[in-house]
Coordinates of C-alpha atoms in Angstrom, one line a residue:
M1450 CA -14.1 -18.0 7.4
A1451 CA -17.0 -19.7 5.5
S1452 CA -16.3 -22.9 3.8
Q1453 CA -17.0 -23.8 0.4
A1454 CA -19.7 -26.3 1.6
Q1455 CA -21.0 -23.4 3.6
K1456 CA -20.8 -20.8 0.6
D1457 CA -22.4 -23.6 -1.7
Q1458 CA -25.4 -24.9 0.8
L1459 CA -26.0 -20.8 1.0
V1460 CA -26.0 -20.6 -2.9
R1461 CA -28.7 -23.8 -2.7
A1462 CA -30.9 -22.1 0.1
L1463 CA -31.0 -18.8 -2.1
S1464 CA -31.6 -20.4 -5.6
E1465 CA -34.1 -22.5 -4.1
E1466 CA -36.0 -18.9 -3.3
L1467 CA -35.3 -17.9 -6.5
Q1468 CA -37.7 -20.6 -8.3
E1469 CA -40.4 -19.8 -6.3
E1470 CA -40.2 -15.5 -6.7
N1471 CA -39.4 -15.5 -3.0
L1472 CA -35.8 -13.8 -2.6
A1473 CA -35.4 -10.5 -2.1
A1474 CA -31.8 -8.2 -1.4
F1475 CA -31.1 -5.7 1.2
L1476 CA -28.4 -3.7 -0.4
G1477 CA -26.2 -1.2 2.5
A1478 CA -23.2 1.2 2.1
G1479 CA -20.9 -1.5 1.8
M1480 CA -21.9 -2.7 -1.3
S1481 CA -22.0 1.0 -2.8
V1482 CA -18.2 1.8 -1.7
A1483 CA -16.9 -0.7 -3.9
A1484 CA -18.4 1.2 -6.8
G1485 CA -15.9 3.9 -5.4
F1486 CA -19.0 6.1 -3.4
V1487 CA -17.9 7.2 0.2
N1488 CA -19.2 5.2 3.0
W1489 CA -20.8 7.2 6.5
A1490 CA -17.6 7.9 7.8
E1491 CA -16.4 9.6 4.5
L1492 CA -19.2 11.4 3.8
L1493 CA -19.1 12.9 7.2
E1494 CA -15.3 13.7 7.9
P1495 CA -15.6 17.5 6.6
I1496 CA -18.8 18.3 9.0
A1497 CA -16.5 16.2 12.0
E1498 CA -13.7 18.8 10.9
E1499 CA -15.9 21.6 11.4
L1500 CA -17.1 20.6 14.4
E1501 CA -13.3 20.4 15.3
L1502 CA -14.8 16.4 16.4
D1503 CA -12.5 13.5 15.4
I1504 CA -14.0 11.5 13.1
E1505 CA -12.7 8.5 14.0
K1506 CA -14.1 8.6 17.9
E1507 CA -17.5 9.2 16.2
Q1508 CA -17.8 6.1 14.0
A1509 CA -20.8 4.7 16.4
N1510 CA -22.3 8.4 16.6
L1511 CA -22.2 9.3 13.3
V1512 CA -26.4 10.4 13.1
S1513 CA -25.2 13.1 15.9
L1514 CA -22.7 14.1 14.4
A1515 CA -24.7 15.1 11.2
Q1516 CA -27.2 16.6 14.0
F1517 CA -24.9 18.4 16.1
H1518 CA -24.0 20.0 12.5
Y1519 CA -27.5 21.1 11.7
N1520 CA -27.9 22.4 15.1
K1521 CA -24.4 24.5 14.9
K1522 CA -25.9 25.6 11.6
G1523 CA -29.3 27.4 12.7
K1524 CA -31.3 24.0 11.4
N1525 CA -30.0 24.6 8.1
R1526 CA -29.1 21.4 6.5
S1527 CA -27.7 22.8 2.9
K1528 CA -23.6 21.9 3.1
L1529 CA -25.1 18.3 4.1
N1530 CA -27.3 17.7 1.2
Q1531 CA -24.3 19.5 -0.5
L1532 CA -22.3 16.8 0.8
L1533 CA -24.5 14.1 -0.5
V1534 CA -24.9 15.7 -4.6
T1535 CA -21.3 15.9 -4.3
N1536 CA -20.3 12.5 -3.1
F1537 CA -23.1 10.4 -5.1
C1538 CA -23.6 12.2 -8.0
G1539 CA -20.9 10.8 -10.0
K1540 CA -21.1 8.5 -12.9
T1541 CA -19.6 5.6 -11.2
E1542 CA -20.1 2.2 -12.9
T1543 CA -22.3 -0.2 -11.8
T1544 CA -20.1 -3.3 -10.0
A1545 CA -20.6 -6.8 -10.7
N1546 CA -22.8 -7.4 -8.1
H1547 CA -25.1 -5.1 -8.4
Q1548 CA -24.9 -6.0 -12.3
I1549 CA -25.5 -10.0 -11.4
L1550 CA -28.4 -8.7 -9.0
A1551 CA -30.2 -6.4 -11.2
R1552 CA -29.8 -10.2 -13.9
L1553 CA -31.4 -12.2 -11.6
P1554 CA -35.2 -12.8 -10.9
I1555 CA -35.2 -10.7 -8.0
T1556 CA -38.5 -8.4 -8.1
T1557 CA -37.8 -6.2 -4.8
F1558 CA -34.8 -4.4 -3.6
W1559 CA -34.5 -2.5 -0.4
T1560 CA -31.4 0.0 0.6
T1561 CA -30.0 2.8 2.6
N1562 CA -28.4 3.9 -0.2
Y1563 CA -28.8 7.4 -1.9
D1564 CA -27.1 6.4 -5.1
K1565 CA -28.6 4.7 -8.2
L1566 CA -26.5 2.1 -9.1
I1567 CA -29.3 -0.4 -8.1
E1568 CA -31.9 1.3 -10.3
K1569 CA -29.2 1.8 -13.1
S1570 CA -28.1 -1.8 -13.1
L1571 CA -31.9 -2.9 -13.7
E1572 CA -32.1 -0.7 -16.6
N1573 CA -28.9 -1.7 -18.3
A1574 CA -30.2 -5.5 -17.7
G1575 CA -33.3 -4.8 -19.7
K1576 CA -35.3 -4.3 -16.9
I1577 CA -37.6 -1.2 -15.9
P1578 CA -37.6 -0.4 -11.8
D1579 CA -40.0 1.0 -9.7
V1580 CA -38.3 3.0 -7.7
K1581 CA -39.7 5.1 -3.9
F1582 CA -38.1 7.1 -2.0
T1583 CA -41.4 9.5 -0.8
K1584 CA -44.5 8.5 0.9
A1585 CA -46.4 10.0 -2.4
H1586 CA -44.6 6.7 -4.2
H1587 CA -46.4 4.6 -2.7
L1588 CA -49.5 5.4 -4.1
K1589 CA -48.7 5.2 -7.6
T1590 CA -47.2 1.7 -9.7
T1591 CA -44.7 2.2 -13.0
P1592 CA -46.6 0.0 -15.8
R1593 CA -44.8 -2.9 -16.6
R1594 CA -42.0 -2.2 -13.7
D1595 CA -39.9 -5.6 -13.3
A1596 CA -38.5 -4.6 -10.1
I1597 CA -39.8 -2.3 -6.8
V1598 CA -36.7 -0.2 -5.5
Y1599 CA -37.4 0.6 -1.8
K1600 CA -34.7 3.9 -1.3
M1601 CA -35.7 4.1 2.0
H1602 CA -33.2 7.1 2.8
G1603 CA -33.8 9.2 -0.5
D1604 CA -32.3 9.8 -3.4
V1605 CA -29.5 12.0 -4.0
E1606 CA -31.2 13.7 -6.8
H1607 CA -33.9 14.8 -3.9
P1608 CA -31.2 15.6 -1.0
N1609 CA -33.4 17.6 0.9
E1610 CA -35.9 15.0 1.6
A1611 CA -33.2 12.1 2.8
V1612 CA -33.2 11.1 6.0
L1613 CA -29.8 12.0 7.8
T1614 CA -29.8 13.8 10.8
R1615 CA -30.8 12.1 14.2
L1616 CA -34.5 14.2 13.9
D1617 CA -34.9 12.3 10.3
Y1618 CA -34.7 9.5 11.8
E1619 CA -36.9 10.2 15.0
K1620 CA -40.0 11.2 12.8
Y1621 CA -38.9 8.4 10.3
H1622 CA -42.0 6.5 12.2
V1623 CA -43.7 9.2 11.4
E1624 CA -43.1 10.7 8.0
K1625 CA -42.2 7.3 6.8
Q1626 CA -44.6 4.8 7.5
P1627 CA -45.5 3.4 4.2
F1628 CA -41.5 2.4 3.9
I1629 CA -41.6 0.6 7.4
N1630 CA -45.2 -1.2 6.4
A1631 CA -44.0 -2.3 3.6
L1632 CA -40.6 -3.7 5.1
T1633 CA -42.5 -5.3 7.7
G1634 CA -44.9 -7.0 5.1
D1635 CA -41.8 -7.9 2.6
I1636 CA -39.4 -9.3 5.9
T1637 CA -42.2 -11.4 6.3
S1638 CA -43.3 -12.8 3.4
K1639 CA -40.0 -12.9 1.6
T1640 CA -36.3 -14.3 2.6
F1641 CA -34.1 -11.4 2.2
L1642 CA -30.3 -11.4 1.5
F1643 CA -28.5 -8.5 3.3
L1644 CA -25.2 -6.9 1.6
G1645 CA -22.9 -4.8 2.6
F1646 CA -25.4 -3.6 5.8
S1647 CA -24.2 -3.0 9.4
F1648 CA -27.7 -3.6 10.7
S1649 CA -26.7 -0.4 12.6
D1650 CA -29.6 1.9 11.2
P1651 CA -32.1 2.4 13.8
N1652 CA -35.2 1.9 11.1
I1653 CA -33.7 -1.4 10.2
D1654 CA -33.4 -2.5 13.7
Y1655 CA -37.0 -0.8 15.0
I1656 CA -38.7 -2.9 11.9
L1657 CA -37.1 -6.7 13.0
S1658 CA -37.5 -6.2 16.7
R1659 CA -41.3 -5.9 15.9
V1660 CA -41.2 -8.8 13.9
R1661 CA -38.9 -10.3 16.1
I1662 CA -42.4 -9.8 19.1
A1663 CA -44.8 -10.4 16.5
Y1664 CA -43.5 -13.9 15.7
D1665 CA -41.0 -15.3 18.2
E1666 CA -39.6 -19.0 17.2
N1667 CA -41.8 -18.4 13.7
Q1668 CA -40.2 -15.9 11.9
R1669 CA -38.9 -16.4 8.5
M1670 CA -35.1 -16.4 8.1
H1671 CA -32.7 -14.5 6.0
H1672 CA -28.7 -14.6 4.9
C1673 CA -26.6 -11.8 5.5
I1674 CA -22.7 -12.0 4.4
L1675 CA -20.6 -10.5 6.5
R1676 CA -16.1 -9.5 6.3
T1677 CA -14.9 -11.6 9.4
V1678 CA -12.8 -8.6 11.3
Q1679 CA -8.9 -8.8 10.1
L1680 CA -5.8 -8.2 12.0
K1681 CA -4.4 -5.8 9.2
D1682 CA -7.3 -3.5 9.8
C1683 CA -6.9 -3.2 14.0
K1684 CA -4.9 -0.9 15.4
D1685 CA -2.8 -3.8 17.9
Q1686 CA -3.8 -7.6 18.5
A1687 CA -5.7 -6.5 21.4
D1688 CA -8.1 -4.8 19.6
F1689 CA -7.9 -7.3 16.9
E1690 CA -9.2 -9.9 20.0
Y1691 CA -11.6 -6.8 21.3
R1692 CA -13.7 -6.8 17.9
K1693 CA -13.5 -10.6 16.9
R1694 CA -15.5 -10.9 20.1
K1695 CA -17.9 -8.6 19.7
Q1696 CA -18.7 -9.4 16.3
E1697 CA -19.0 -13.1 17.5
Y1698 CA -21.6 -11.9 19.8
F1699 CA -23.3 -9.9 17.0
V1700 CA -23.2 -12.6 14.2
Q1701 CA -25.2 -14.8 17.5
D1702 CA -27.4 -11.8 18.0
L1703 CA -28.2 -11.6 14.4
L1704 CA -30.1 -14.8 14.8
G1705 CA -32.4 -14.0 17.1
Y1706 CA -33.5 -11.6 14.9
G1707 CA -34.0 -15.0 11.7
I1708 CA -30.7 -14.1 10.2
Q1709 CA -27.8 -16.2 9.4
S1710 CA -24.9 -15.2 8.4
L1711 CA -22.1 -16.4 5.7
M1712 CA -18.5 -15.1 7.5
I1713 CA -15.8 -14.1 4.5
D1714 CA -12.4 -12.8 4.7
E1715 CA -12.9 -10.2 1.9
Y1716 CA -15.1 -9.3 -0.1
H1717 CA -14.0 -10.4 -3.7
E1718 CA -15.9 -13.7 -2.4
I1719 CA -19.3 -12.0 -2.1
T1720 CA -19.2 -11.7 -6.0
E1721 CA -17.9 -15.2 -5.9
I1722 CA -21.2 -16.7 -4.3
L1723 CA -23.1 -14.5 -6.7
E1724 CA -21.8 -15.4 -9.9
S1725 CA -22.8 -19.0 -8.1
L1726 CA -26.0 -18.3 -7.6
E1727 CA -26.5 -16.6 -11.4
K1728 CA -25.0 -20.2 -12.9
Q1729 CA -27.1 -22.5 -10.6
Y1730 CA -30.1 -20.6 -11.4
R1731 CA -29.3 -20.4 -15.1
R1732 CA -28.6 -24.3 -14.9
D1733 CA -32.4 -24.7 -14.4
T1734 CA -33.3 -23.3 -17.8
V1735 CA -32.4 -25.6 -20.9
F1736 CA -32.5 -23.9 -24.6
I1737 CA -33.1 -26.0 -26.9
S1738 CA -31.3 -24.5 -29.8
G1739 CA -32.7 -27.3 -33.8
A1740 CA -33.6 -26.6 -37.1
A1741 CA -34.6 -29.1 -39.3
H1742 CA -35.3 -29.4 -43.2
S1743 CA -34.2 -33.1 -43.8
Y1744 CA -34.3 -35.4 -40.8
D1745 CA -32.2 -38.1 -42.4
P1746 CA -31.5 -41.0 -41.6
R1747 CA -33.8 -41.2 -38.8
T1748 CA -37.8 -40.2 -40.2
E1749 CA -39.8 -36.8 -39.5
E1750 CA -41.9 -38.8 -37.0
E1751 CA -39.4 -40.4 -34.7
T1752 CA -37.4 -37.2 -34.6
H1753 CA -40.5 -35.5 -33.3
Q1754 CA -41.7 -38.2 -31.1
F1755 CA -37.6 -37.1 -29.6
V1756 CA -37.8 -33.8 -29.6
A1757 CA -40.9 -34.0 -28.0
D1758 CA -40.6 -36.3 -25.5
L1759 CA -36.9 -34.2 -24.2
S1760 CA -38.9 -31.5 -23.7
K1761 CA -41.6 -33.1 -21.4
A1762 CA -39.0 -34.9 -19.4
I1763 CA -37.3 -31.8 -18.7
I1764 CA -40.3 -29.9 -17.6
K1765 CA -41.0 -33.0 -15.1
E1766 CA -38.0 -32.6 -13.8
G1767 CA -38.5 -29.1 -12.7
F1768 CA -36.6 -27.2 -15.2
R1769 CA -37.5 -24.6 -17.7
V1770 CA -37.6 -24.3 -21.4
V1771 CA -36.5 -21.9 -23.4
S1772 CA -37.3 -22.0 -27.2
G1773 CA -37.0 -19.8 -30.5
F1774 CA -39.7 -22.1 -32.6
G1775 CA -37.0 -23.4 -34.9
L1776 CA -38.0 -24.7 -38.4
G1777 CA -39.4 -28.3 -38.4
I1778 CA -38.2 -28.4 -34.5
G1779 CA -40.1 -25.8 -32.5
S1780 CA -43.4 -27.2 -33.1
A1781 CA -42.1 -30.6 -30.9
V1782 CA -40.1 -28.7 -28.1
I1783 CA -44.0 -26.7 -27.4
T1784 CA -45.9 -30.0 -27.5
G1785 CA -43.8 -31.3 -25.2
A1786 CA -43.4 -28.7 -22.8
L1787 CA -46.8 -28.2 -23.0
E1788 CA -48.4 -31.9 -22.3
Q1789 CA -46.4 -31.7 -19.5
I1790 CA -47.6 -28.6 -18.4
Y1791 CA -51.2 -29.1 -19.2
M1792 CA -51.5 -32.7 -18.3
A1793 CA -48.9 -33.3 -15.1
Y1794 CA -49.5 -30.1 -13.5
G1795 CA -52.8 -28.3 -14.4
E1796 CA -51.1 -25.4 -15.5
T1797 CA -51.4 -22.5 -17.9
I1798 CA -48.7 -21.2 -20.1
R1799 CA -45.9 -19.2 -17.4
S1800 CA -43.5 -17.9 -18.1
E1801 CA -41.3 -19.9 -15.5
R1802 CA -41.6 -22.5 -17.1
L1803 CA -41.8 -22.2 -21.0
I1804 CA -39.9 -19.0 -22.6
L1805 CA -40.9 -18.3 -25.7
R1806 CA -39.6 -16.0 -28.2
P1807 CA -40.5 -17.0 -32.2
F1808 CA -38.0 -15.2 -34.8
P1809 CA -39.7 -12.2 -36.7
Q1810 CA -39.4 -14.0 -40.3
Q1811 CA -40.1 -10.2 -42.1
A1812 CA -38.2 -7.6 -41.6
T1813 CA -39.0 -3.8 -41.9
K1814 CA -37.8 -0.5 -43.4
N1815 CA -36.7 0.5 -39.8
T1816 CA -34.7 -3.3 -39.2
N1817 CA -32.2 -5.4 -39.9
L1818 CA -33.0 -8.8 -39.6
Q1819 CA -30.3 -10.6 -39.3
Q1820 CA -29.1 -8.0 -36.3
L1821 CA -32.5 -8.7 -35.2
W1822 CA -32.1 -12.9 -35.3
T1823 CA -28.9 -12.0 -33.1
D1824 CA -30.7 -9.6 -30.6
Y1825 CA -33.4 -12.3 -30.2
R1826 CA -30.8 -15.0 -29.4
N1827 CA -28.4 -13.6 -27.1
D1828 CA -32.2 -12.9 -25.2
M1829 CA -33.2 -16.6 -25.2
L1830 CA -29.9 -17.4 -24.0
S1831 CA -29.4 -15.2 -21.4
F1832 CA -32.2 -16.6 -19.7
S1833 CA -30.5 -20.1 -19.9
G1834 CA -27.7 -22.6 -18.5
V1835 CA -28.2 -24.7 -20.7
A1836 CA -28.0 -25.5 -24.6
I1837 CA -29.1 -28.5 -26.4
F1838 CA -28.3 -28.8 -29.8
V1839 CA -30.2 -30.9 -32.3
I1840 CA -30.0 -31.5 -36.2
G1841 CA -29.0 -28.2 -37.6
N1842 CA -29.6 -27.9 -41.4
K1843 CA -31.6 -25.8 -43.6
L1844 CA -32.6 -25.7 -47.8
D1845 CA -30.4 -23.4 -49.4
G1846 CA -32.1 -23.1 -52.8
D1847 CA -32.0 -27.0 -53.7
D1848 CA -29.5 -27.6 -50.9
I1849 CA -29.2 -29.0 -47.7
V1850 CA -26.7 -26.8 -45.5
L1851 CA -25.8 -27.0 -42.2
S1852 CA -27.3 -24.6 -40.0
N1853 CA -25.5 -21.3 -39.6
G1854 CA -28.0 -20.0 -37.0
M1855 CA -27.5 -22.9 -34.6
R1856 CA -23.8 -22.2 -35.0
E1857 CA -24.2 -18.8 -33.6
E1858 CA -26.6 -19.7 -31.0
F1859 CA -23.7 -22.5 -30.4
E1860 CA -20.8 -19.3 -30.4
I1861 CA -23.1 -17.1 -27.9
A1862 CA -23.9 -19.6 -25.4
K1863 CA -20.2 -20.5 -25.3
E1864 CA -19.5 -16.8 -24.5
K1865 CA -22.2 -16.7 -21.7
G1866 CA -20.7 -19.5 -20.6
L1867 CA -23.9 -22.0 -21.2
F1868 CA -22.9 -25.8 -20.2
L1869 CA -22.8 -27.7 -24.0
L1870 CA -25.1 -30.3 -24.9
P1871 CA -25.0 -30.5 -28.7
I1872 CA -26.7 -34.0 -29.5
G1873 CA -24.4 -35.2 -32.9
A1874 CA -26.3 -38.1 -32.9
T1875 CA -29.1 -36.4 -34.7
G1876 CA -26.5 -35.3 -37.4
F1877 CA -25.7 -32.3 -39.5
M1878 CA -24.3 -28.7 -37.3
A1879 CA -24.9 -30.8 -33.9
K1880 CA -22.6 -33.2 -35.5
Q1881 CA -19.8 -30.8 -35.8
L1882 CA -20.3 -29.1 -32.2
W1883 CA -20.7 -32.3 -30.6
D1884 CA -17.2 -33.0 -32.2
E1885 CA -15.7 -30.0 -31.4
V1886 CA -16.9 -30.2 -27.4
N1887 CA -15.8 -33.3 -27.5
V1888 CA -12.6 -32.5 -28.6
S1889 CA -11.9 -30.5 -25.6
F1890 CA -15.1 -31.3 -23.1
D1891 CA -13.6 -29.7 -19.7
A1892 CA -12.8 -26.5 -21.1
H1893 CA -16.0 -25.9 -23.3
N1894 CA -18.2 -27.3 -20.1
G1895 CA -15.3 -27.3 -16.9
Q1896 CA -15.2 -30.7 -14.9
T1897 CA -17.7 -32.8 -14.3
S1898 CA -18.1 -36.5 -12.8
K1899 CA -18.0 -39.9 -15.0
T1900 CA -21.4 -39.8 -14.7
V1901 CA -21.8 -36.7 -17.3
T1902 CA -18.9 -37.4 -19.5
D1903 CA -19.7 -41.1 -20.7
S1904 CA -23.3 -40.1 -20.4
F1905 CA -22.2 -37.2 -23.6
A1906 CA -20.5 -39.8 -25.3
I1907 CA -23.7 -41.5 -26.1
L1908 CA -25.0 -38.4 -27.3
G1909 CA -22.9 -38.8 -29.7
D1910 CA -23.1 -42.4 -31.0
D1911 CA -25.7 -42.5 -33.8
T1912 CA -26.5 -46.2 -33.4
K1913 CA -27.9 -45.1 -30.1
P1914 CA -31.9 -45.3 -29.9
F1915 CA -33.2 -41.9 -29.2
S1916 CA -34.4 -43.4 -25.9
E1917 CA -31.0 -44.3 -24.6
I1918 CA -30.6 -40.7 -25.8
L1919 CA -32.9 -39.0 -23.8
S1920 CA -31.7 -41.2 -20.9
A1921 CA -28.4 -39.2 -21.6
V1922 CA -29.4 -36.1 -21.7
M1923 CA -31.5 -36.4 -18.8
R1924 CA -28.5 -38.1 -16.9
I1925 CA -26.1 -35.1 -17.6
L1926 CA -28.9 -32.2 -16.9
K1927 CA -29.6 -33.9 -12.9
E1928 CA -26.4 -34.4 -12.1
I1929 CA -24.5 -31.0 -12.9
N1930 CA -27.8 -29.6 -10.9
K1931 CA -26.6 -31.7 -7.7

């Protein structure tokens, strides 16, 4: 079983690939089984019974089993097609694993599955999938697509074109050549995470073999997560020892194809790893919440300079900044971020550095402005892993009152599990939020190091200069992202 250190190492490696927008996912049948769909053996069990064969004895020969049935029926695959429709057209809900993968900035998905779980998950995450399961699909591009989904064995709604029989596999390199070319290109240019995949597919074996021969020791390294052979799943101790030994040889062989395996005991560990990956990725994005009509007791000038310096420092350390352009604060956030982006990096404004979500100020007859603002806040915070809160007041008539918008952003951030950093030293709503977090810091932010808790204490001390507060914020960000 993989240790926690090994899991953390995988999460860090995958997170780095996400930062470079270089991670692709390959989903096998195991990912769909968790959603209630059948695996290949279960799908073809009725076929085996009709052929008077034992499905248990044909586990390594399932492709031929489908071919035998096709031959027996005089090259008629209507029953095979119906099995696909019956078993994969259900309205099964997406799994947590699919949902996390869809939320991550992964733009390339490959799957041998016939179901629609990954495209449904992407749509639920507000993304546009460009689904390809025929040669013709390679000739067109879905407008404003967020991710490509290659369904290399077909789609449940087009069962007659699905790859099922041994003949389908034998003709694959002719009839599905665009998929082979595309996957070969992705395997050599992206880092893949294989999930729920057995590596028994002959098409994948063909492609990996071509890459290994072409690049030998220089091939890119990929990752997969595999469940170890369990005694409870074996007939007896001898069967367990045999299957365990075979799995060890198999894992060693995968290394020759540039695929490193992380061995787990139970499938729920995949979800835990993906949750850690999402949390790690989001921790690199900082949402700055702020609104100010009054800057008392500090001056407007020094407060703006602090916010600009904060935004600049966050960008400099490699984090991303999300801003809603809050009144009296938003312009300083953007000024600091752009100064670092333009002056230090020589870059243009790119979404991976600065995400802007200016609030609309006028409602239309078909729009509820308050609901629109709530949706905006949910959108901004869905990108983020850390939320910083500064000042938080507004003018209500002739009175300065606490910002209810900042309170809403705090509650959304807390619900989404963001690391909460109210800078209480700036007063107003930020002070109120700092008091709440400080009373039960671990309950809000989880257990952290003494460096973090000591630095958080500084954020609530209004006697500290802004320079010291800025240093404390950056210490926290660096510490929680180790």
